[in-house]
């Protein structure tokens, strides 16, 4: 191996962490041969070996470990295929030289590499450019496709290249090019250069003709509406459809102002409609209707009127989300008209949740906003924020300023040696609450106890048994430090934290964690004098591990009591067998593989409710297929799309269980291995589409084959917006 290190060392300070940062260059055969430190510092890489493409490959390491990578030269590397997701969402990558003998470029290989700039040259040997391979590389100005060998350019391959000015193609015969390959680009500003004499062929060719002539697009009509989650009843009623290319008025009661704004946005994005107050003829009416369930709606479309009636503003909003998808049911995601129809719809389950984990890898507020706007399209109504864990504390608590001064910045998440920092101010969270409310999404905060609390213990050591000083965790896994239930400061701490949270988050729910504090970690309480004293005062006279669950119950009961009586909140927590009793009215989450049945029985026998998020169906941080991201993880199993779709949220327990005990379903996105906003979306979708249908649609209306038929339309519409879910299904 030959390795060159150039340039000097200098220091930067990021979120309180001082990092040695060197503008280094590595010239070697494989990046896998370099030291972790070199990978973390490198800016320029030139590789010359036969590159590996599977598992913890050269490409996975370039993407996830070389977090400062700006220039990548693979001209002398030997590799025939750039793998799917090779450099997915590497925002610092400015230039790439592709291998000379390259045959193909995988799906999403350079998705959202939005610092890639200047000219992109595809080697003449390349036969195929995969779906969304360069989508969102918004600073590329020129694409050079010199070859005769190019046979196929995939869907959205070069979409959203907003700086693109020139495309040069060397082949006299137009390569097969998906009609969406250059979607989301103003092609009036792009020059297509093709070999002399071949212009006519390009003018006539699918995927290329968009570069020529008359730019006014004729919008198609919607023939068959495609909606996810499938409405309970959608009937095409026949007759002339509702045409959008005309003046249209929107009539909405003042309490539906927010929904009116969404309606305007949808019309603008999907149609050529000219909205005019009081316009005669066509109208869209938004109404509240008493007698409908709160989130239910009715949508009717006739030749001159679209009417949405909701049981509440949320119901009207869901009617609009259905309308939006109906309008998007064309190859271009826009439409001239939609057929007459009647939709009768409402949710199967009350709580439809996704969970994000900014504790492991921070996500700025704008990323959360984008995530909320997307999930709301599929009628999710709760975003669960995992704000705290062993690796970070992410929410400002005014009573305990050290939490964000000392608990938010670290270097490293397992083998990814990058700085990770950030927290949400209370003002930012209030703004996010207001933003989410406009999408009818509530934010459910989670503060873990008694485990997964190392970041807080790091800042306030008196929270743990013996007042131990512990560093913030930089790896995944379970720490052995717990809050000390015998320490009065713990109750003062939690009391003030939950009081501030209750003031920020209006959701009726607060999540208390509770997971993975079981044995062996609960052993932390066996040797502690304060825990022993508490046990004695509770009449537990054995100082053995097996009795420690009484302390867990004592701690939870005190917190639950405060949350209920002082703040009027319903506590939630992750189900563990340590919870031998569950307080009536609480909500427990069934998450562990194989323990759903036990969690359901526990909830039923304790008069509690349950959220279903069994790992084997609902953990979206798991890869969706072998080889899919995250290729390197801590032993996660595969969680295929069809398995998620197959979840019966009532778990075969019947109507009584569904009505009395089942609160809803949740999909989780634990983020130990998810290192960009784009990858949060990648992991979430399309499984979150499947789970949306699990949560919303009556079991009798659900069908995997019909879902699979509808899915490509919705995924294409996501790609138009720059949201790329896994295609590995
Ligand atoms: C969990 O996955 N530890 C709830
Ligand atoms: Zn203790």
XYZ file of C-alpha atoms and ligand atoms in Angstrom:
734
model
C 0.000 0.000 0.000
C 1.227 3.465 -0.865
C -0.172 6.256 1.235
C 0.617 9.937 0.893
C -0.348 12.474 3.469
C -0.200 16.047 2.318
C -0.937 19.332 3.955
C -0.771 20.735 7.397
C -2.767 20.036 10.508
C -5.070 22.624 11.952
C -7.817 22.700 14.530
C -11.509 23.389 14.356
C -13.959 23.636 17.175
C -17.356 22.072 16.564
C -20.008 22.015 19.238
C -17.354 22.222 21.920
C -15.285 19.335 20.486
C -11.835 20.297 19.287
C -10.792 18.184 16.338
C -7.503 17.796 14.605
C -8.436 18.359 11.005
C -6.000 17.827 8.199
C -6.478 18.464 4.538
C -5.127 15.064 3.668
C -4.780 13.096 0.503
C -4.643 9.313 0.338
C -3.346 7.480 -2.706
C -3.673 3.741 -2.215
C -5.214 0.541 -3.528
C -8.122 0.185 -1.079
C -9.547 2.590 1.452
C -10.247 -0.443 3.639
C -6.495 -0.712 4.277
C -6.232 2.733 5.869
C -6.404 3.475 9.573
C -9.631 4.782 11.118
C -7.853 8.067 11.851
C -6.712 8.490 8.250
C -10.216 7.791 6.951
C -11.719 10.317 9.320
C -9.260 13.017 8.240
C -9.008 12.441 4.501
C -10.281 14.999 1.971
C -8.886 13.561 -1.263
C -8.761 9.893 -2.172
C -7.274 8.141 -5.179
C -7.822 4.394 -5.275
C -6.106 1.997 -7.655
C -7.109 -1.531 -6.589
C -9.895 -3.941 -7.431
C -12.503 -2.280 -5.238
C -14.848 -4.217 -3.003
C -18.564 -3.519 -3.259
C -20.334 -5.644 -0.618
C -20.676 -5.366 3.129
C -18.010 -3.229 4.761
C -16.605 -2.515 1.319
C -14.370 0.207 -0.072
C -17.510 2.073 -1.127
C -19.261 1.771 2.227
C -16.118 3.062 3.928
C -15.676 5.939 1.478
C -19.265 6.943 2.159
C -19.559 6.422 5.904
C -16.044 6.675 7.320
C -14.399 9.291 5.094
C -16.860 11.915 6.278
C -14.752 14.817 4.975
C -14.239 13.355 1.495
C -14.266 16.127 -1.112
C -12.404 14.629 -4.089
C -12.562 11.059 -5.255
C -10.421 9.785 -8.094
C -11.281 6.266 -9.223
C -9.773 6.619 -12.721
C -7.241 3.871 -12.031
C -9.483 1.756 -9.795
C -10.677 -1.582 -11.066
C -14.384 -1.972 -10.588
C -17.063 -2.754 -13.150
C -20.055 -1.663 -11.155
C -20.485 1.278 -8.794
C -22.828 -0.290 -6.213
C -26.279 1.000 -5.310
C -26.074 3.824 -2.746
C -22.276 3.930 -3.132
C -21.860 7.589 -2.132
C -25.482 8.263 -1.164
C -25.984 11.783 0.238
C -22.313 12.619 0.741
C -22.819 16.342 0.900
C -19.124 17.252 1.005
C -18.140 15.407 -2.176
C -17.120 17.992 -4.777
C -15.643 15.925 -7.578
C -15.519 12.345 -8.731
C -13.544 10.729 -11.529
C -15.151 7.427 -12.436
C -13.179 4.237 -13.277
C -12.039 3.910 -16.881
C -13.479 0.428 -17.395
C -16.777 1.055 -15.615
C -19.815 -0.812 -16.929
C -22.649 0.492 -14.776
C -23.599 2.920 -12.044
C -26.004 1.631 -9.402
C -29.248 3.049 -8.090
C -28.883 6.225 -6.048
C -25.097 5.841 -6.252
C -24.524 9.608 -5.960
C -27.991 10.620 -4.764
C -28.032 14.141 -3.302
C -24.262 14.653 -3.608
C -25.121 18.317 -3.817
C -21.559 19.652 -3.712
C -20.513 17.734 -6.837
C -19.815 20.543 -9.245
C -18.793 21.317 -12.796
C -18.680 18.556 -15.365
C -19.599 14.942 -14.741
C -18.014 12.596 -17.244
C -19.520 9.159 -17.595
C -16.802 6.815 -18.991
C -17.406 5.516 -22.541
C -17.631 1.919 -21.286
C -20.736 2.555 -19.156
C -23.861 0.717 -20.334
C -26.301 1.720 -17.634
C -26.924 4.590 -15.222
C -29.290 3.466 -12.464
C -32.428 4.983 -10.986
C -31.809 8.335 -9.303
C -28.051 7.747 -9.602
C -27.238 11.483 -9.652
C -30.590 12.879 -8.545
C -30.251 16.079 -6.565
C -26.609 16.755 -7.527
C -27.717 20.345 -7.801
C -24.337 21.918 -8.568
C -23.434 19.836 -11.616
C -23.383 22.081 -14.666
C -22.491 19.634 -17.405
C -22.968 15.946 -18.142
C -20.783 14.279 -20.686
C -21.973 10.924 -22.038
C -19.327 10.200 -24.657
C -20.071 6.639 -25.526
C -21.742 4.280 -27.863
C -22.035 1.668 -25.148
C -24.620 3.533 -23.100
C -27.817 1.531 -23.332
C -30.005 2.771 -20.548
C -30.442 5.840 -18.385
C -32.754 5.015 -15.505
C -35.696 6.824 -13.923
C -34.758 10.139 -12.338
C -31.069 9.405 -13.039
C -30.208 13.115 -13.463
C -33.303 14.686 -11.928
C -33.237 17.945 -9.982
C -29.894 19.075 -11.433
C -30.929 22.685 -11.183
C -27.539 24.108 -12.283
C -27.314 21.921 -15.389
C -26.485 23.880 -18.561
C -25.124 21.327 -21.015
C -25.584 17.638 -21.815
C -23.238 16.115 -24.377
C -24.068 12.698 -25.823
C -21.607 10.854 -28.062
C -23.901 8.206 -29.442
C -25.571 8.761 -32.821
C -28.360 6.443 -31.707
C -30.148 7.907 -28.695
C -29.553 5.710 -25.632
C -32.734 4.415 -24.026
C -33.569 7.113 -21.537
C -36.376 7.104 -18.970
C -38.842 9.978 -19.506
C -38.112 11.089 -15.932
C -34.314 11.023 -16.257
C -34.056 14.836 -16.443
C -37.154 15.613 -14.338
C -37.180 18.747 -12.209
C -34.847 20.738 -14.475
C -35.745 23.806 -16.521
C -34.585 22.325 -19.828
C -34.914 25.681 -21.590
C -31.631 26.500 -19.896
C -29.887 23.281 -20.931
C -28.137 22.675 -24.260
C -28.250 19.138 -25.579
C -25.310 18.401 -27.907
C -25.574 15.262 -30.022
C -23.541 13.984 -33.012
C -24.159 15.807 -36.264
C -27.027 14.243 -38.168
C -28.601 12.506 -35.173
C -30.727 15.410 -33.953
C -33.884 14.076 -35.589
C -33.517 10.778 -33.830
C -33.086 12.533 -30.477
C -36.090 14.782 -31.158
C -38.246 11.707 -31.524
C -36.736 9.666 -28.698
C -38.378 9.133 -25.325
C -36.377 10.811 -22.589
C -34.625 13.162 -25.064
C -37.491 14.881 -26.852
C -38.082 17.021 -23.763
C -34.930 18.984 -24.718
C -36.462 20.189 -28.011
C -39.056 22.526 -29.398
C -42.347 23.407 -27.809
C -41.864 23.432 -24.054
C -45.500 23.769 -23.056
C -46.491 20.500 -21.522
C -49.925 19.030 -21.992
C -51.007 17.626 -18.694
C -52.576 14.152 -18.748
C -55.897 13.129 -17.268
C -56.047 10.848 -14.267
C -57.510 7.565 -15.402
C -57.155 5.439 -12.282
C -56.577 7.090 -8.884
C -53.689 5.677 -6.864
C -53.792 6.301 -3.115
C -51.696 5.022 -0.191
C -53.073 4.260 2.342
C -55.972 2.809 0.375
C -59.236 4.541 1.375
C -61.957 2.424 2.953
C -64.193 2.994 -0.077
C -63.339 4.728 -3.347
C -65.930 4.531 -6.113
C -65.575 5.974 -9.595
C -69.019 7.319 -10.298
C -68.702 7.934 -14.062
C -69.507 10.971 -16.151
C -67.345 13.900 -17.117
C -64.408 14.484 -14.786
C -63.415 17.659 -12.931
C -61.144 19.729 -15.148
C -58.514 21.982 -13.509
C -57.506 24.171 -16.428
C -59.937 26.963 -15.602
C -60.887 29.452 -12.914
C -61.698 27.723 -9.651
C -62.911 29.121 -6.352
C -62.093 27.609 -2.961
C -64.778 27.907 -0.321
C -63.697 27.121 3.221
C -64.955 28.116 6.649
C -62.582 30.392 8.643
C -61.667 27.511 10.991
C -60.360 25.682 7.917
C -57.950 28.423 6.860
C -54.970 26.103 7.312
C -56.605 23.467 5.089
C -57.422 26.138 2.512
C -53.700 26.974 2.376
C -52.854 23.300 1.807
C -55.509 23.167 -0.922
C -53.958 26.157 -2.691
C -50.505 24.598 -2.490
C -51.772 21.314 -3.948
C -53.526 23.052 -6.854
C -50.409 25.045 -7.609
C -48.132 21.994 -7.540
C -50.375 19.619 -9.457
C -52.468 21.637 -11.914
C -52.820 24.690 -14.123
C -55.821 25.916 -12.102
C -56.349 29.645 -11.665
C -57.776 30.156 -8.213
C -60.143 33.101 -8.007
C -62.422 33.997 -5.148
C -66.045 33.918 -6.235
C -65.231 32.422 -9.654
C -68.399 31.105 -11.241
C -68.505 27.508 -12.339
C -65.917 25.266 -10.757
C -65.353 25.192 -7.023
C -63.678 23.282 -4.234
C -65.585 23.224 -0.953
C -64.027 22.364 2.401
C -66.509 21.747 5.210
C -66.823 20.367 8.704
C -69.562 17.817 9.125
C -70.990 16.822 12.467
C -71.581 13.127 12.974
C -68.346 12.098 11.291
C -65.537 10.650 13.417
C -62.895 13.280 14.060
C -60.330 12.113 11.455
C -62.868 10.762 8.953
C -63.757 12.510 5.702
C -65.931 12.266 2.638
C -64.612 13.358 -0.748
C -66.872 13.767 -3.741
C -65.858 14.837 -7.215
C -68.358 15.903 -9.871
C -67.831 17.803 -13.117
C -67.934 21.202 -11.420
C -67.305 20.587 -7.748
C -64.844 18.884 -5.443
C -66.244 18.690 -1.941
C -64.381 17.507 1.166
C -66.302 17.135 4.422
C -64.332 16.269 7.535
C -65.269 15.332 11.087
C -62.648 17.914 12.083
C -59.970 20.000 10.402
C -57.803 16.846 10.513
C -60.461 14.958 8.553
C -60.562 17.703 5.910
C -56.745 17.609 5.767
C -56.820 13.840 5.124
C -59.373 14.393 2.375
C -56.922 16.843 0.816
C -54.069 14.336 1.140
C -56.191 11.818 -0.757
C -57.060 14.428 -3.388
C -53.365 15.290 -3.762
C -52.472 11.661 -4.449
C -55.374 11.278 -6.857
C -54.010 14.255 -8.809
C -50.533 12.705 -8.778
C -51.734 9.439 -10.339
C -50.179 10.206 -13.736
C -46.685 9.665 -15.154
C -45.834 13.339 -14.549
C -47.402 13.733 -11.107
C -49.599 16.567 -12.374
C -52.953 16.454 -14.069
C -55.512 18.191 -16.262
C -58.528 16.458 -14.779
C -59.639 13.777 -12.339
C -62.591 11.412 -12.734
C -65.842 11.756 -10.838
C -65.649 9.770 -7.635
C -66.912 9.319 -4.103
C -64.591 8.457 -1.223
C -65.782 7.338 2.210
C -62.801 7.111 4.500
C -61.469 7.249 8.042
C -58.655 5.670 10.041
C -58.646 2.190 11.491
C -56.316 3.213 14.355
C -56.089 6.423 16.369
C -52.301 6.750 16.737
C -50.218 6.389 13.600
C -46.650 7.115 14.535
C -43.105 7.227 13.218
C -40.154 7.556 15.588
C -36.886 9.367 14.861
C -33.690 9.223 16.877
C -31.731 12.486 16.844
C -29.895 11.328 19.990
C -27.586 8.999 18.063
C -27.118 11.276 15.040
C -28.529 14.774 15.333
C -31.087 15.980 12.804
C -31.597 19.730 12.442
C -35.098 21.168 12.769
C -35.441 21.730 9.008
C -34.846 18.012 8.405
C -37.578 17.187 10.903
C -39.932 19.590 9.145
C -39.324 17.874 5.814
C -39.889 14.503 7.485
C -43.172 15.668 9.014
C -44.479 17.112 5.742
C -43.760 13.802 4.030
C -45.246 11.481 6.660
C -48.417 13.583 6.841
C -49.128 12.732 3.187
C -49.729 9.150 4.303
C -51.938 10.213 7.207
C -49.494 9.608 10.044
C -50.453 11.774 12.983
C -47.590 11.442 15.492
C -43.844 11.944 15.376
C -42.094 10.392 18.353
C -38.838 12.196 19.184
C -36.250 10.037 20.942
C -34.561 13.077 22.483
C -32.229 11.404 24.921
C -29.920 8.426 25.032
C -26.511 7.257 26.192
C -24.929 9.116 23.269
C -26.539 12.575 23.697
C -29.098 14.808 25.350
C -30.832 16.892 22.653
C -33.335 19.244 24.302
C -32.667 22.434 26.193
C -33.846 22.197 29.807
C -33.581 25.589 31.461
C -33.304 24.149 34.990
C -30.311 22.009 33.980
C -28.172 23.958 31.486
C -25.280 21.496 31.661
C -27.367 18.980 29.693
C -26.831 20.905 26.475
C -23.501 22.447 27.436
C -21.852 19.083 28.065
C -24.267 16.418 26.843
C -24.665 17.057 23.129
C -21.282 16.855 21.374
C -19.069 13.870 20.780
C -16.854 12.396 18.083
C -17.920 9.068 16.748
C -20.822 6.715 16.334
C -19.267 3.264 16.265
C -16.810 3.193 13.358
C -17.969 6.553 11.956
C -15.402 8.889 13.502
C -17.168 12.145 12.759
C -18.174 14.969 15.075
C -21.841 14.753 16.044
C -23.403 17.621 17.912
C -26.496 19.769 18.194
C -29.566 20.229 20.306
C -33.005 21.775 20.064
C -33.723 24.988 21.900
C -37.129 25.208 23.480
C -38.020 27.969 21.024
C -37.141 25.683 18.101
C -39.251 22.886 19.515
C -42.222 25.193 20.012
C -41.857 26.284 16.404
C -41.702 22.636 15.316
C -44.820 21.844 17.354
C -46.653 24.655 15.523
C -45.322 23.523 12.138
C -46.353 19.912 12.769
C -49.814 21.005 13.915
C -50.400 22.499 10.476
C -49.934 18.936 9.161
C -52.045 17.461 11.977
C -49.004 15.720 13.418
C -48.393 15.777 17.161
C -44.885 15.563 18.604
C -44.414 12.992 21.371
C -41.219 13.615 23.362
C -39.301 10.737 24.898
C -36.982 11.023 27.885
C -35.494 7.644 28.770
C -35.485 6.241 32.293
C -33.919 4.536 34.133
C -31.473 3.316 31.424
C -30.183 4.914 28.205
C -29.388 7.974 30.316
C -25.592 8.118 30.183
C -25.520 11.589 28.585
C -27.523 13.055 31.473
C -25.444 11.125 34.016
C -22.293 12.480 32.346
C -23.567 16.014 33.009
C -25.031 15.324 36.473
C -23.214 12.317 38.016
C -25.406 12.417 41.129
C -28.192 10.931 38.959
C -26.579 7.492 39.126
C -25.729 5.070 41.922
C -22.551 6.175 43.677
C -22.340 9.462 41.717
C -20.021 7.896 39.145
C -18.376 10.050 36.478
C -18.977 8.466 33.086
C -18.093 9.567 29.553
C -20.734 9.988 26.863
C -21.105 6.791 24.931
C -19.768 6.743 21.357
C -20.851 3.230 20.414
C -24.210 1.510 20.110
C -25.295 -1.007 22.721
C -26.583 -0.866 26.269
C -24.770 0.903 29.118
C -24.744 -0.375 32.650
C -25.400 3.028 34.225
C -28.918 3.693 35.482
C -30.681 6.504 37.272
C -30.584 5.753 41.011
C -34.139 5.275 42.337
C -32.862 5.823 45.908
C -31.476 9.296 45.111
C -33.850 12.249 45.813
C -32.098 14.392 43.136
C -33.364 11.956 40.473
C -36.969 12.889 41.311
C -36.169 16.594 41.401
C -34.433 16.234 38.019
C -37.200 14.270 36.336
C -39.867 16.499 37.864
C -38.337 19.639 36.398
C -37.491 18.035 33.044
C -41.049 16.771 32.555
C -42.522 20.082 33.704
C -40.553 21.931 31.006
C -41.437 19.295 28.392
C -45.126 19.468 29.287
C -44.977 23.190 28.659
C -43.371 22.768 25.223
C -45.247 19.754 23.849
C -49.059 19.902 23.914
C -49.374 16.204 22.989
C -51.373 14.258 25.601
C -48.551 11.680 25.610
C -45.046 11.574 27.068
C -42.749 8.613 26.468
C -40.619 7.439 29.390
C -38.391 4.895 27.673
C -37.980 2.027 30.118
C -36.255 -0.330 27.683
C -33.129 -2.381 28.222
C -32.699 -1.523 31.876
C -33.372 -5.155 32.745
C -30.815 -7.622 33.953
C -27.890 -7.456 33.835
C -27.947 -3.638 33.920
C -30.440 -3.517 36.790
C -27.672 -5.145 38.798
C -26.298 -1.611 39.122
C -28.871 -1.163 41.894
C -27.849 -4.239 43.909
C -24.712 -2.752 45.482
C -25.962 0.815 45.993
C -26.565 1.904 49.613
C -29.330 4.320 48.629
C -31.075 1.625 46.578
C -30.699 -0.835 49.447
C -32.219 1.694 51.860
C -35.126 2.289 49.463
C -35.722 -1.437 49.196
C -35.858 -1.733 52.986
C -38.289 1.180 53.229
C -40.499 -0.600 50.648
C -40.437 -3.754 52.733
C -38.216 -5.648 50.304
C -35.668 -7.310 52.489
C -33.611 -9.210 49.937
C -30.704 -7.400 48.292
C -30.719 -9.557 45.196
C -31.017 -8.645 41.552
C -34.261 -10.485 41.177
C -35.985 -7.956 43.421
C -34.665 -4.895 41.629
C -37.747 -4.685 39.411
C -39.605 -3.369 42.497
C -37.348 -0.303 42.363
C -38.106 0.135 38.652
C -41.802 0.052 39.455
C -41.355 2.520 42.317
C -39.463 4.960 40.077
C -41.974 4.665 37.229
C -44.987 4.934 39.552
C -43.712 8.196 41.000
C -43.022 9.699 37.571
C -46.304 8.411 36.131
C -48.212 9.874 39.045
C -46.649 13.328 38.538
C -47.246 13.239 34.795
C -50.893 12.384 35.297
C -51.849 14.504 38.250
C -49.703 17.587 37.630
C -49.441 17.663 33.837
C -52.474 15.674 32.680
C -50.360 13.436 30.431
C -50.730 9.789 29.454
C -47.389 8.034 30.021
C -45.984 5.667 27.419
C -43.061 3.259 27.667
C -41.331 0.373 25.898
C -42.648 -2.975 27.108
C -40.175 -5.188 28.973
C -40.937 -8.274 31.003
C -39.547 -6.316 34.009
C -42.815 -4.408 33.954
C -44.681 -7.053 35.889
C -47.520 -4.590 36.436
C -48.567 -1.801 34.105
C -50.584 1.079 35.446
C -54.082 1.179 33.936
C -54.459 3.776 31.217
C -50.759 3.857 30.314
C -49.604 2.906 26.847
C -46.917 0.265 26.407
C -45.027 -0.349 23.163
C -44.598 -3.956 21.990
C -41.202 -3.800 20.265
C -39.143 -6.889 21.061
C -39.051 -9.733 18.553
C -41.306 -12.498 19.759
C -42.693 -10.623 22.789
C -45.754 -9.037 21.183
C -48.099 -11.656 22.571
C -46.703 -11.192 26.105
C -46.994 -7.402 25.812
C -50.605 -7.686 24.622
C -51.522 -9.991 27.522
C -49.811 -7.642 29.978
C -51.666 -4.625 28.576
C -55.005 -6.451 28.598
C -54.683 -7.826 32.113
C -53.591 -4.423 33.462
C -56.244 -2.329 31.708
C -53.532 -0.572 29.690
C -53.301 0.191 25.992
C -50.663 -0.898 23.530
C -48.804 0.452 20.522
C -47.650 -2.205 18.109
C -44.136 -1.797 16.750
C -42.718 -5.338 16.772
C -39.133 -5.153 15.534
C -39.714 -7.880 12.981
C -42.311 -5.683 11.199
C -41.762 -2.086 12.242
C -38.029 -1.431 12.743
C -37.198 0.507 9.605
C -33.586 1.053 10.623
C -33.082 -2.623 9.714
C -32.040 -3.216 6.073
C -34.993 -3.922 3.808
C -33.069 -6.572 1.842
C -29.682 -8.282 1.975
C -27.012 -5.786 0.899
C -29.289 -2.781 1.310
C -28.284 0.110 3.586
C -27.118 0.044 6.289
C -24.712 -2.596 4.979
C -22.785 -2.463 8.241
C -24.811 -2.495 11.421
C -24.883 -4.119 14.815
C -26.464 -7.362 13.661
C -29.836 -6.121 12.531
C -31.938 -8.697 10.705
C -33.542 -8.021 7.341
C -37.000 -6.481 7.487
C -38.627 -6.875 4.063
C -41.366 -4.584 2.805
C -43.880 -7.385 2.393
C -43.393 -8.441 6.020
C -44.210 -4.911 7.196
C -47.264 -4.899 4.963
C -48.425 -8.228 6.365
C -48.735 -6.904 9.935
C -52.209 -7.305 11.382
C -52.299 -4.509 13.956
C -54.926 -6.396 15.961
C -52.528 -9.378 16.054
C -55.468 -11.721 15.516
C -56.913 -10.726 18.903
C -60.287 -9.585 17.611
C -62.477 -6.503 17.786
C -62.640 -6.155 21.564
C -58.878 -5.968 21.818
C -58.728 -3.511 18.931
C -61.332 -1.211 20.463
C -60.247 -1.454 24.103
C -56.507 -1.943 24.103
C -54.964 -1.097 20.751
C -53.789 2.532 20.635
C -52.003 2.354 17.287
C -48.833 1.370 15.453
C -45.355 2.881 15.245
C -42.399 2.526 12.900
C -38.952 3.209 14.354
C -35.845 4.751 12.806
C -33.091 4.190 15.350
C -30.192 6.159 13.958
C -26.943 4.524 15.010
C -26.323 3.754 11.325
C -28.328 6.509 9.593
C -26.031 9.426 8.895
C -27.970 11.840 6.690
C -31.462 13.292 6.397
C -31.793 11.595 3.010
C -30.984 8.265 4.595
C -33.681 8.743 7.227
C -36.118 8.916 4.315
C -34.376 6.014 2.599
C -34.857 3.774 5.624
C -38.388 4.973 6.308
C -39.754 4.441 2.813
C -41.370 2.470 1.365
C -41.974 0.524 4.602
C -43.649 3.558 6.176
C -46.086 3.464 3.237
C -46.884 -0.161 4.045
C -47.300 0.648 7.734
C -49.510 3.635 6.909
C -51.875 1.224 5.178
C -51.645 -1.174 8.154
C -52.703 1.674 10.445
C -55.341 3.331 8.305
C -57.039 0.863 5.980
C -59.617 -1.739 7.043
C -58.121 -5.241 6.933
C -60.779 -6.367 4.425
C -59.671 -3.721 1.893
C -55.955 -4.452 2.119
C -54.106 -6.452 -0.521
C -50.348 -6.833 -0.936
C -50.568 -7.245 -4.706
C -52.676 -4.122 -5.035
C -50.303 -2.208 -2.743
C -47.368 -3.363 -4.913
C -49.232 -2.073 -7.997
C -49.783 1.368 -6.431
C -46.340 1.709 -4.890
C -44.298 2.697 -7.993
C -46.571 5.725 -8.552
C -46.025 6.958 -5.014
C -42.287 6.251 -5.109
C -41.999 8.151 -8.392
C -43.814 11.078 -6.843
C -41.426 10.950 -3.887
C -38.448 10.991 -6.235
C -39.871 14.071 -7.943
C -39.715 15.757 -4.547
C -36.192 14.498 -3.922
C -37.221 11.784 -1.497
C -35.656 8.478 -2.263
C -36.856 5.384 -0.448
C -35.224 2.009 -0.817
C -35.970 0.333 -4.153
C -34.860 -3.055 -2.839
C -38.222 -4.791 -2.773
C -35.610 -0.383 21.730
O -35.490 -0.731 20.536
N -34.565 -0.432 22.546
C -36.885 0.092 22.264
Zn -28.795 3.521 43.590
